[in-house]
Coordinates of C-alpha atoms in Angstrom, one line a residue:
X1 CA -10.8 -8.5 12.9
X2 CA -13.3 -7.6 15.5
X3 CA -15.6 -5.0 16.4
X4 CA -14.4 -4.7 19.7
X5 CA -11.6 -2.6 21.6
X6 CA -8.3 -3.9 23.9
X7 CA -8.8 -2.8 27.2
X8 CA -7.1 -4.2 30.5
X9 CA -9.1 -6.6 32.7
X10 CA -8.2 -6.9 36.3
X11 CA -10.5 -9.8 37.5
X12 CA -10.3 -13.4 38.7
X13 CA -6.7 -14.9 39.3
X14 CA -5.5 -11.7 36.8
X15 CA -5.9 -9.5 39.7
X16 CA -3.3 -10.9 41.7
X17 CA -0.3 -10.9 39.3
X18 CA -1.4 -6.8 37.8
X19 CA -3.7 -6.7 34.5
X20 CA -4.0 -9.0 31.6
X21 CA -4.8 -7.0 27.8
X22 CA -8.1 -8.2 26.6
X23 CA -10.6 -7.7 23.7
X24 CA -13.5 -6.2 25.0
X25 CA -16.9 -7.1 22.2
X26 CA -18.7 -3.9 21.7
X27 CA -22.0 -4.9 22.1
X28 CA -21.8 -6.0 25.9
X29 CA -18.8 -5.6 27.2
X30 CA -17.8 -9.0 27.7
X31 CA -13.6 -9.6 28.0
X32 CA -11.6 -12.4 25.9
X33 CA -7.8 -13.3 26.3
X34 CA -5.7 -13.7 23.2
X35 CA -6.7 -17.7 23.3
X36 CA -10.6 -16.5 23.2
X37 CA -11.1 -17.9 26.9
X38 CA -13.9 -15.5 28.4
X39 CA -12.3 -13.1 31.2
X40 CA -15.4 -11.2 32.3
X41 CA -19.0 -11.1 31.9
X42 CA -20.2 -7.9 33.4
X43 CA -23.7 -8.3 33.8
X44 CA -23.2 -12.1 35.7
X45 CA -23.3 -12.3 39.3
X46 CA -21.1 -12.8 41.6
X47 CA -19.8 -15.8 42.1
X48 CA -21.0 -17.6 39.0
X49 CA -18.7 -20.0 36.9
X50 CA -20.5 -18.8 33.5
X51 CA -16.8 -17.6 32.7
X52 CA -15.2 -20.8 32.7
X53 CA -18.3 -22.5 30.1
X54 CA -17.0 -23.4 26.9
X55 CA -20.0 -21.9 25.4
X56 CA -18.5 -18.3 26.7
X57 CA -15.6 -18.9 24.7
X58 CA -14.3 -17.6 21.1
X59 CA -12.4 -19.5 18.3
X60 CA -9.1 -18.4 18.1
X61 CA -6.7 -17.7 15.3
X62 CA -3.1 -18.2 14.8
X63 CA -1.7 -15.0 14.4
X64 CA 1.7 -13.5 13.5
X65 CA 2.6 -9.6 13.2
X66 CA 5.7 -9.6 10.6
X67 CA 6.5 -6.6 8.7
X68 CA 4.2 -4.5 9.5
X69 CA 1.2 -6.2 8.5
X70 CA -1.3 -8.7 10.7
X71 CA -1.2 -12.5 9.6
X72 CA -4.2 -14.1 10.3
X73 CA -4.8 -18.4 9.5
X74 CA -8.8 -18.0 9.5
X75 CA -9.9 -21.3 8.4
X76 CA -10.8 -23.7 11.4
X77 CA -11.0 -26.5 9.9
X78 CA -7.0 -26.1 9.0
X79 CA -5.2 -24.2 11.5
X80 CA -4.6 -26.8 14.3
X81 CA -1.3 -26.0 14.3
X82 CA 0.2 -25.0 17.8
X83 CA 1.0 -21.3 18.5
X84 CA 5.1 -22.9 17.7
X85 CA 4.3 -23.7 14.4
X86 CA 2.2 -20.7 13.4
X87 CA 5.2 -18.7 14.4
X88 CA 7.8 -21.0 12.2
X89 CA 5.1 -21.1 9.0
X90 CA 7.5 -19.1 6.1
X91 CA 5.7 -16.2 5.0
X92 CA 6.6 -14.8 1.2
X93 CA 8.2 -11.6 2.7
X94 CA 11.4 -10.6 1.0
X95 CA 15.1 -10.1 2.9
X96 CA 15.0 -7.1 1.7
X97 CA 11.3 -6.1 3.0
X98 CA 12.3 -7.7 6.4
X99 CA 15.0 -4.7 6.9
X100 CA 13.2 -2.2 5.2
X101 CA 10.1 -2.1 7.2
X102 CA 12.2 -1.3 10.4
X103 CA 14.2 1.3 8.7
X104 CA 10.3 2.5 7.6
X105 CA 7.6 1.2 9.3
X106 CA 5.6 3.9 8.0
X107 CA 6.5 3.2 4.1
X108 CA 3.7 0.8 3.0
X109 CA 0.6 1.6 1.4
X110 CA -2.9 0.3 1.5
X111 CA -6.3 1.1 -0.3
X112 CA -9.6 -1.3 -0.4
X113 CA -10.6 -1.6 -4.0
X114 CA -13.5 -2.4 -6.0
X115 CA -11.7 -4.6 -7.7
X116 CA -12.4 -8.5 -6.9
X117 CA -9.5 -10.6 -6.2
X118 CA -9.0 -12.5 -9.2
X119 CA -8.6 -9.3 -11.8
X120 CA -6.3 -8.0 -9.2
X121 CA -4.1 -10.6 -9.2
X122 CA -4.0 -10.4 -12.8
X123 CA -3.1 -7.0 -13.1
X124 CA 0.1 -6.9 -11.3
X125 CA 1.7 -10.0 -12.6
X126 CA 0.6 -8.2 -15.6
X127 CA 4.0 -5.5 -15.9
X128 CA 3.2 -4.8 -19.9
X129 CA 0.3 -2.0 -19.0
X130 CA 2.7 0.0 -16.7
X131 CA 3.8 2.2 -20.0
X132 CA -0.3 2.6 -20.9
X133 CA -1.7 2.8 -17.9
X134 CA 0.6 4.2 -15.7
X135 CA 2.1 7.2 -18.6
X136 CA 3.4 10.0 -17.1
X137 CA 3.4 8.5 -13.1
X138 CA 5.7 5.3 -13.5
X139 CA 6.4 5.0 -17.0
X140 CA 5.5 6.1 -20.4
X141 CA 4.1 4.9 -23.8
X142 CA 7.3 5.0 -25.2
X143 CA 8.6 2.1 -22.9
X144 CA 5.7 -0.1 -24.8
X145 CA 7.8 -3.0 -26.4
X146 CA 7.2 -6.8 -26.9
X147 CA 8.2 -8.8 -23.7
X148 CA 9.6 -12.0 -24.0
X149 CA 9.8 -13.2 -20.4
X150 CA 11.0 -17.0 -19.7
X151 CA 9.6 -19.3 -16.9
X152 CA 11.8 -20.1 -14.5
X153 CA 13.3 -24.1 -13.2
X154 CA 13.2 -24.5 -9.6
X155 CA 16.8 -24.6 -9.6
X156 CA 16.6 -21.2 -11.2
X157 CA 14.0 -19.6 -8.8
X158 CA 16.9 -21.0 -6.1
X159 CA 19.0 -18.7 -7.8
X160 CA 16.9 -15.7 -7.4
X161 CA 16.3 -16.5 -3.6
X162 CA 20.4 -16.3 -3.4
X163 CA 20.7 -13.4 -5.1
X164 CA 17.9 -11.9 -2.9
X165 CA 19.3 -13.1 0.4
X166 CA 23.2 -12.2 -0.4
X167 CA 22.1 -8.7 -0.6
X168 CA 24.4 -7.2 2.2
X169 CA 21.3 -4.8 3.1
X170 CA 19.6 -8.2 3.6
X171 CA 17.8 -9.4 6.8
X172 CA 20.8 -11.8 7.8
X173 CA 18.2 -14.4 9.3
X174 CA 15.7 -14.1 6.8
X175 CA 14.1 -17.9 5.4
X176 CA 13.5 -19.0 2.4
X177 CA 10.5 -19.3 0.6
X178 CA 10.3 -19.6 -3.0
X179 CA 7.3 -19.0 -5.4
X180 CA 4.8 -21.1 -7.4
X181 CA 6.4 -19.7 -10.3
X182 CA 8.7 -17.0 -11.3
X183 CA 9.7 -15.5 -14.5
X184 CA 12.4 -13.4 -15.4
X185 CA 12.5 -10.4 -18.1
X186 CA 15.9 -10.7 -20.6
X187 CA 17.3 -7.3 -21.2
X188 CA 15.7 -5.7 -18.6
X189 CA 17.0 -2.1 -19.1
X190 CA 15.4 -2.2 -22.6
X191 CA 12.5 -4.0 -21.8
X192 CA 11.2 -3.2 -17.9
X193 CA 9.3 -0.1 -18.1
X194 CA 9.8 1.1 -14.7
X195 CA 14.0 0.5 -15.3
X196 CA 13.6 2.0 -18.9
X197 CA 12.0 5.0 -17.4
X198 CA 14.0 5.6 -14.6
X199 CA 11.3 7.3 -12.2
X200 CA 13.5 9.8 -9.9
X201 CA 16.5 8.6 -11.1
X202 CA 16.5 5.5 -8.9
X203 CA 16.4 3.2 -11.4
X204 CA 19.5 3.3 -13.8
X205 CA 20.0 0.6 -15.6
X206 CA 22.6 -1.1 -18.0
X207 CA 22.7 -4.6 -19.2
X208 CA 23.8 -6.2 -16.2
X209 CA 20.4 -5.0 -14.7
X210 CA 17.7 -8.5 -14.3
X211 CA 14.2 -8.4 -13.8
X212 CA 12.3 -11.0 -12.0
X213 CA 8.5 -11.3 -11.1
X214 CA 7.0 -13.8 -8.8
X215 CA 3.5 -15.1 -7.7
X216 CA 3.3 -16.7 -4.2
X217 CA -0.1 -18.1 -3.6
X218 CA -2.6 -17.1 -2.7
X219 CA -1.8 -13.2 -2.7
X220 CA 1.5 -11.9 -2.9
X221 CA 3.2 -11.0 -6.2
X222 CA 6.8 -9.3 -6.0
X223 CA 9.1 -7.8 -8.2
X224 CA 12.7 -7.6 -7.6
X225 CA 15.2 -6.1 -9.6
X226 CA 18.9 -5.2 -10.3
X227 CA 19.7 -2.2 -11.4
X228 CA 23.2 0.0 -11.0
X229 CA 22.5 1.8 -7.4
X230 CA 21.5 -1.8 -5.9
X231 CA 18.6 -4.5 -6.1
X232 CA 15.1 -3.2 -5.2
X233 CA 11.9 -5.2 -4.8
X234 CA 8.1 -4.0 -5.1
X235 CA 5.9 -6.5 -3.0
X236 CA 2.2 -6.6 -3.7
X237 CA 0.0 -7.8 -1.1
X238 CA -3.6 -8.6 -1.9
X239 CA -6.3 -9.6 0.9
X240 CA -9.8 -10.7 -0.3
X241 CA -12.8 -9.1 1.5
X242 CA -15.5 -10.3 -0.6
X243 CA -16.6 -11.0 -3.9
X244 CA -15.1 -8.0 -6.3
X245 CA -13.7 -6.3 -3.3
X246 CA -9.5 -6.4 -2.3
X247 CA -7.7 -4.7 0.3
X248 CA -4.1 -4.0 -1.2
X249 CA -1.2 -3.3 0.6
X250 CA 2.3 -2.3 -1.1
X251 CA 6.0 -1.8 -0.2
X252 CA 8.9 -0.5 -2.3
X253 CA 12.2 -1.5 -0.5
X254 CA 15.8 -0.7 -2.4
X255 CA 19.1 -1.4 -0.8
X256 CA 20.3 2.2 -1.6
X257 CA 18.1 3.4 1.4
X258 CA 19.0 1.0 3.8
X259 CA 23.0 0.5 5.4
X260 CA 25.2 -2.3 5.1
X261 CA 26.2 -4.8 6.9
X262 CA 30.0 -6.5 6.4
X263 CA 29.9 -10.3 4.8
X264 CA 31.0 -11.4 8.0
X265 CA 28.0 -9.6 9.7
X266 CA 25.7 -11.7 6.7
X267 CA 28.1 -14.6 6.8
X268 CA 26.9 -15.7 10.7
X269 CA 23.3 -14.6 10.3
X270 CA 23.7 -11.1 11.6
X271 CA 25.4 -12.6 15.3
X272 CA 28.7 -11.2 15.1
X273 CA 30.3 -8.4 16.6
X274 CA 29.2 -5.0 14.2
X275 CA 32.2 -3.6 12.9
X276 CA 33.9 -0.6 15.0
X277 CA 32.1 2.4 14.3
X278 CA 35.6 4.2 12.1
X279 CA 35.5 1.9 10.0
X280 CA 32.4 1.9 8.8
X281 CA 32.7 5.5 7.8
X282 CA 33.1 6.3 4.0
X283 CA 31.9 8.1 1.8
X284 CA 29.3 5.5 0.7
X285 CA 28.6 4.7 3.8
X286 CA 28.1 8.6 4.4
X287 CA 25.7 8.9 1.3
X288 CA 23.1 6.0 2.2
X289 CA 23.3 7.9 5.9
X290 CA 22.1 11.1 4.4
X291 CA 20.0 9.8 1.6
X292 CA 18.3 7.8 4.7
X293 CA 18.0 10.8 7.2
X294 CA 17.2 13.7 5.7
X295 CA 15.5 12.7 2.2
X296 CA 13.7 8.8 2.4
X297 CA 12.7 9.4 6.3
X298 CA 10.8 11.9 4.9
X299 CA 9.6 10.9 1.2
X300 CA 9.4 7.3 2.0
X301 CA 7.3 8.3 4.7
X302 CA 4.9 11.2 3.8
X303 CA 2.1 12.3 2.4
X304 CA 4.0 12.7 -1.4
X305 CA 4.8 8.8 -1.3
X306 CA 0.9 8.2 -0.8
X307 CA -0.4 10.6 -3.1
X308 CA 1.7 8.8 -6.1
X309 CA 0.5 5.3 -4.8
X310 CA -2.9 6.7 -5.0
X311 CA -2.3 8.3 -8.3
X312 CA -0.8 4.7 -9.2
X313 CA -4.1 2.9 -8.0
X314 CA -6.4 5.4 -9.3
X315 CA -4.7 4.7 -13.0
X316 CA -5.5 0.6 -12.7
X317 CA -8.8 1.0 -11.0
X318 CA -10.7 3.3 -13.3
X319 CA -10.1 0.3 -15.8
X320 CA -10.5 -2.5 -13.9
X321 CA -13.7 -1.3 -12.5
X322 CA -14.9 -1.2 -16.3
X323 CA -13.7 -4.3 -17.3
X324 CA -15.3 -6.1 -14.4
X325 CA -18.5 -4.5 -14.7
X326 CA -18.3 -5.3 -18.3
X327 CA -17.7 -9.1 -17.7
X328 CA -20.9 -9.3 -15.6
X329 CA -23.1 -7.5 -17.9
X330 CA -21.8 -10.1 -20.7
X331 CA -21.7 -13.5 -18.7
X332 CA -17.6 -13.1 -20.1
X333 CA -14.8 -15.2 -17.9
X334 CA -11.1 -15.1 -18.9
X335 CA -10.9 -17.6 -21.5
X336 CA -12.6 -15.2 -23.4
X337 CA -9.9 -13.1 -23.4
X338 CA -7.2 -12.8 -26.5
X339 CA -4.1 -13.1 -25.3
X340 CA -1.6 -13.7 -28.1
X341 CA 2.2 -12.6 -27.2
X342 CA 4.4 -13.7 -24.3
X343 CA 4.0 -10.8 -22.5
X344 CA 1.0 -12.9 -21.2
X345 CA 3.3 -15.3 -20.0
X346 CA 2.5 -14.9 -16.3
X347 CA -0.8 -13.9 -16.2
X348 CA -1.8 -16.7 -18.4
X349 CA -0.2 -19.1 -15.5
X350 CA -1.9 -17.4 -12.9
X351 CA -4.9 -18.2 -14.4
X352 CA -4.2 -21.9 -14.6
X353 CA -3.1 -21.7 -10.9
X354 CA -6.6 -20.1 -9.9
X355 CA -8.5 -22.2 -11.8
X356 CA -7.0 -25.1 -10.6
X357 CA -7.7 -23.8 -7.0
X358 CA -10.4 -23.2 -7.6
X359 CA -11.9 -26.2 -9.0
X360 CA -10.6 -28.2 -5.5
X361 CA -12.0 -25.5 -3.3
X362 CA -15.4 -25.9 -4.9
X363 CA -14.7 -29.9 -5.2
X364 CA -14.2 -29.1 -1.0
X365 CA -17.5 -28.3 -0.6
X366 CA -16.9 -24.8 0.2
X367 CA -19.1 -23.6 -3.1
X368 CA -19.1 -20.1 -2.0
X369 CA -15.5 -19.7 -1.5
X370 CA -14.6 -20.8 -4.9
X371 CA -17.4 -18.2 -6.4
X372 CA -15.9 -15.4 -4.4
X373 CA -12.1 -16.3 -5.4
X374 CA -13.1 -16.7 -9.1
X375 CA -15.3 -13.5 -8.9
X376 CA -18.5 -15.6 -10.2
X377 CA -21.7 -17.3 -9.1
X378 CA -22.3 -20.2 -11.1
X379 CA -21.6 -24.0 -11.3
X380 CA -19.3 -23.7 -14.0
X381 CA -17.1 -21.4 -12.2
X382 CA -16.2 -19.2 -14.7
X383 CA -15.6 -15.2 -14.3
X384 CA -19.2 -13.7 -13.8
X385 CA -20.4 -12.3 -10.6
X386 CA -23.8 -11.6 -11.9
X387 CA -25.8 -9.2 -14.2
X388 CA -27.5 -7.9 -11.1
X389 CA -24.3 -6.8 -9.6
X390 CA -25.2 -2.6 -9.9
X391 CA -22.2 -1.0 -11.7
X392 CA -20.5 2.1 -9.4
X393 CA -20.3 5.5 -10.1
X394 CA -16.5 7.1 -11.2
X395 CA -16.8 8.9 -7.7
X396 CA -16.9 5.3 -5.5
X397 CA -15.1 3.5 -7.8
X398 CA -11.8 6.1 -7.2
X399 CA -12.6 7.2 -4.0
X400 CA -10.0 7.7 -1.5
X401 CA -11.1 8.6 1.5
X402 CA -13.2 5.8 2.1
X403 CA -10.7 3.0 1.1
X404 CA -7.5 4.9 2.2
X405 CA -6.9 8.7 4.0
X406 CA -9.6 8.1 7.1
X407 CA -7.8 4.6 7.8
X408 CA -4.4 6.2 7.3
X409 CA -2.1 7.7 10.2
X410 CA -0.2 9.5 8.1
X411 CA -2.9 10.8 5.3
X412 CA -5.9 11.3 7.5
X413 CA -3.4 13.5 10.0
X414 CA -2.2 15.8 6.6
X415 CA -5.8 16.0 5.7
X416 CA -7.0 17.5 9.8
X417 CA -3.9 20.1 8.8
X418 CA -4.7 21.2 5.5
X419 CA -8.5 21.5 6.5
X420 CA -7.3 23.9 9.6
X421 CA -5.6 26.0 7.6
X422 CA -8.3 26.3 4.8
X423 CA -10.5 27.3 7.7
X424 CA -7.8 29.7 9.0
X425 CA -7.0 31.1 5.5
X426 CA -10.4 31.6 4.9
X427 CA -11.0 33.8 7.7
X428 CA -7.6 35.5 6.9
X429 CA -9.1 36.3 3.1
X430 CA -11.8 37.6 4.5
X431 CA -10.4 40.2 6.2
X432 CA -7.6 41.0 4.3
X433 CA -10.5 41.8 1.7
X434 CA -12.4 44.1 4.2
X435 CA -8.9 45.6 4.8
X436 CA -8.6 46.2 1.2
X437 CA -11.4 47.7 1.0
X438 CA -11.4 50.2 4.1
X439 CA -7.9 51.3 2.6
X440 CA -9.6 51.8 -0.7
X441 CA -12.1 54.2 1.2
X442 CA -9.5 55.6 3.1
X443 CA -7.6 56.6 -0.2
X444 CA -10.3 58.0 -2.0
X445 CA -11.2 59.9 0.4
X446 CA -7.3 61.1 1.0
X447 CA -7.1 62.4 -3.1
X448 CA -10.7 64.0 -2.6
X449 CA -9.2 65.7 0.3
X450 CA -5.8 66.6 -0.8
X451 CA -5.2 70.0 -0.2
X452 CA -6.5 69.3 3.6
X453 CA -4.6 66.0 3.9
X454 CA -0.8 65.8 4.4
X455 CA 1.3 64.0 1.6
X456 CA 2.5 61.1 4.0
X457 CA -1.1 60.2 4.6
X458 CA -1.9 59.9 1.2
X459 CA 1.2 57.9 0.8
X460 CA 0.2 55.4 4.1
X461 CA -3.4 55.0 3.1
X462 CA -2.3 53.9 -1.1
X463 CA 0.7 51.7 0.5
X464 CA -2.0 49.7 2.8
X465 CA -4.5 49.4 0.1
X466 CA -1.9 47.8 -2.4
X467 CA -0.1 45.8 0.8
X468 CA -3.3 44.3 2.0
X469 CA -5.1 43.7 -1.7
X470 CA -1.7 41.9 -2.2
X471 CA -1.7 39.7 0.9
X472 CA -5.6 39.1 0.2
X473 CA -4.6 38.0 -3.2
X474 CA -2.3 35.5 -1.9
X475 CA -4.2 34.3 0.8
X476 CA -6.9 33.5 -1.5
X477 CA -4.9 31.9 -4.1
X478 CA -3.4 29.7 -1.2
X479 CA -6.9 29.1 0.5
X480 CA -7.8 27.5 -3.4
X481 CA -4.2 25.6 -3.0
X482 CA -5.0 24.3 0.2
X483 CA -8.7 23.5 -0.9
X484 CA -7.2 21.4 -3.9
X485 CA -4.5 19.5 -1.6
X486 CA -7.9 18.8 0.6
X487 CA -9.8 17.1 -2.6
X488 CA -6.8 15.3 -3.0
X489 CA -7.5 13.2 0.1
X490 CA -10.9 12.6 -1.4
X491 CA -11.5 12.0 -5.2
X492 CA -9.3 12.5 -7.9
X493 CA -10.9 11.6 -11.3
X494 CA -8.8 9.8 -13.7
X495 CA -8.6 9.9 -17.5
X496 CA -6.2 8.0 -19.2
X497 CA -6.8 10.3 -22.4
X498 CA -5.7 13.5 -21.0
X499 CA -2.0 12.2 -19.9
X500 CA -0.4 13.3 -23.0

């Protein structure tokens, strides 16, 4: 949000009561508080009021940290709300997420794409190109089948919300907020490709299983489902940066990696007294414990859960970025699309919703909001961003340390490890070569010299010859491992045709 840096300011009134956190503006130095009121000016004289002048002040935004991720109201114009109501705005952020991220605050996943806003969007309401473009990683072809989903009543999308909140892995004081519009998947263990597939086993399904998936505007698309080891939701958030750019950011929260709570606990919002410690032991209970310590601490976690959310990504954005660039070059928009069966149920009505939005942002005034929310440029607001727009190359469009590892605590720290111990293993190679070769010297010379040299020599000189051509072997071959796992934080290119 700024270019600046929290330091601690110790002047004025501050000084008296210990030091205030502040955001300090790189270019000068000057000091804000958290309501944008100027603290310090260090190049002002003593004694001047040029603190206190409204003109040394910043707008402020309303601002909210829940799960993990920084809410931000940024339009002026509309966020007079007090600091009370910011904080009691509903955000679309599941029951499920709400105890998930605490469990794993390190779980989520986030990437800036290429990929403008609007053909985002429609790609993850959009669940029938998992099987296609996601074969081999979340699904396969073989889960392609016709997908008759049905819009749901607002009494129905109630229903949902209840069967969300009831979850006894649940935030207890979680509130409700319902989406624009919800649909829901009949005979979801035939028809859901990533319950048909079963990824990892955490997805078995039977016919009892549901699948739901729900757009809350402007940017926030979630999937929840019920499958026979517990509900589970995927949440997709989306945060526009400009015209056919999108930072994404992406949880996957299940309730067979988080504990329960009793229905009394759920019943008074979480108040109550917890129940006593031995009775809480069983061997469910003692399952989700283990699964949660030793296995999803880890996976849910680690490097291995990023590099399949990248290899997820890299699957959508190779097309997308071809599709968009296509659109421009052609002057296309969405309606000239074909979109025949149902399975384009819910990306046909977000479509209606964003044009709709944007026809009253543009009506607004704000012209160039509308453009960048619709991906175009011209008075008819259709999807075109330009013709002069230059296309990328396949190296920036699925590049990954740019948009995700140097950002990342958890990536960019893995990457600083595996580029030691290339360095390290390098050296090692080295050596272990020269030591291969100074034995195969030594051993030549050893048979030349047999009847002068004892047996045992012979036999020491060929042993560290084949020991250290051995370990030089293997330190190369895990130098090119390590190298590999290093390119991996990088660039991985992508072709859909060689997944067979």
């Amino acid at each position: 949000l700024s270019e600046g840096r929290v330091v601690s300011s110790h002047v004025g009134s501050i000084k008296k009561t210990g030091s205030k956190r502040c955001l300090q503006c790189a270019y000068h130095g000057w000091e804000f508080d958290g309501g944008g009121r100027c603290l310090r000016i260090p190049q002002d004289t003593k004694g001047s009021k040029a603190t206190s002048s409204p003109r040394a002040s910043v707008q402020e935004y309303p601002v909210r940290v829940e799960a993990g991720m920084v809410w931000v109201w940024p339009d002026p114009e509309s966020n007079t709300v007090s600091r009370e109501e910011a904080a009691a705005e509903l955000l679309p952020i599941s029951p499920l997420l709400q105890k998930w991220e605490s469990y794993y605050p390190l779980s989520a996943y986030q990437r800036d794409l290429p990929i403008g806003y609007e053909l985002l969007c429609e790609n993850l309401v959009d669940i029938s190109h998992l099987p296609w473009s996601h074969h081999g990683v979340l699904s396969d072809r073989t889960s392609g089948v016709p997908l008759s989903f049905d819009m749901l009543s607002e009494t129905e999308k109630e229903n949902v919300w209840e069967k969300e909140a009831s979850s006894l892995c649940a935030d207890p004081g979680a509130k409700k907020c319902l989406p624009r519009f919800q649909a829901e998947l009949p005979e979801a263990d035939k028809c859901d490709p990533i319950l048909s597939y079963n990824l990892m086993g955490m997805n078995e399904a039977d016919s009892n299983s549901t699948s739901f998936v729900g757009f809350y505007p402007p940017s926030h698309v979630r999937y929840f489902r019920t499958a026979i080891s517990g509900s589970s939701t995927t949440e997709l958030f989306l945060c526009p940066q400009a015209t056919g750019r999108t930072r994404f950011i992406i949880f996957n929260a299940f309730e067979l990696g988080l504990p329960q709570i009793s229905k009394h606990e759920k019943s008074d919002g979480g108040k109550g007294k917890r129940k006593h410690v031995f009775r809480q032991i069983s061997p469910n209970a003692i399952g989700r414990f283990l699964l949660r310590r030793i296995i999803l601490k880890n996976a849910m976690s680690g490097v291995n859960n990023h590099m399949i959310a990248s290899e997820v990504l890299d699957g959508d954005t190779s097309l997308l970025a071809t599709l968009s660039d296509r659109i421009a070059q052609n002057g296309l928009g969405h309606r000239d699309y074909f979109n025949p069966t149902t399975a384009d149920t819910v990306p046909n009505a977000f479509r209606r919703w964003l044009d709709k939005s944007v026809e009253a942002t543009y009506q607004s005034g704000n012209a160039d909001a509308a453009m960048a929310a619709c991906g175009g440029s011209d008075p008819e607001l259709s999807l075109r961003r330009g013709s002069e727009t230059p296309a990328l190359s396949r190296k920036e469009v699925l590049d990954r340390y740019h948009t995700h590892t140097k950002d990342c605590p958890i990536c960019s720290k893995a990457l600083r490890r595996a580029e030691r111990r290339a360095k390290i293993l390098g050296f090692a190679t080295s050596g272990l070569f020269g030591m291969s070769g100074a034995s195969t010297v030594a051993t030549i010379l050893s048979y030349l010299l047999a009847e002068g040299v004892p047996v045992r020599a012979i036999r020491i000189t060929s042993l560290m010859l084949a020991s250290s051509l051995v370990s030089a072997l293997s330190a190369a071959k895990l130098k090119d491992w390590t190298e590999t796992k290093i390119n991996n934080f990088h660039f991985v290119d992508y072709d859909h045709q060689e997944r067979e």
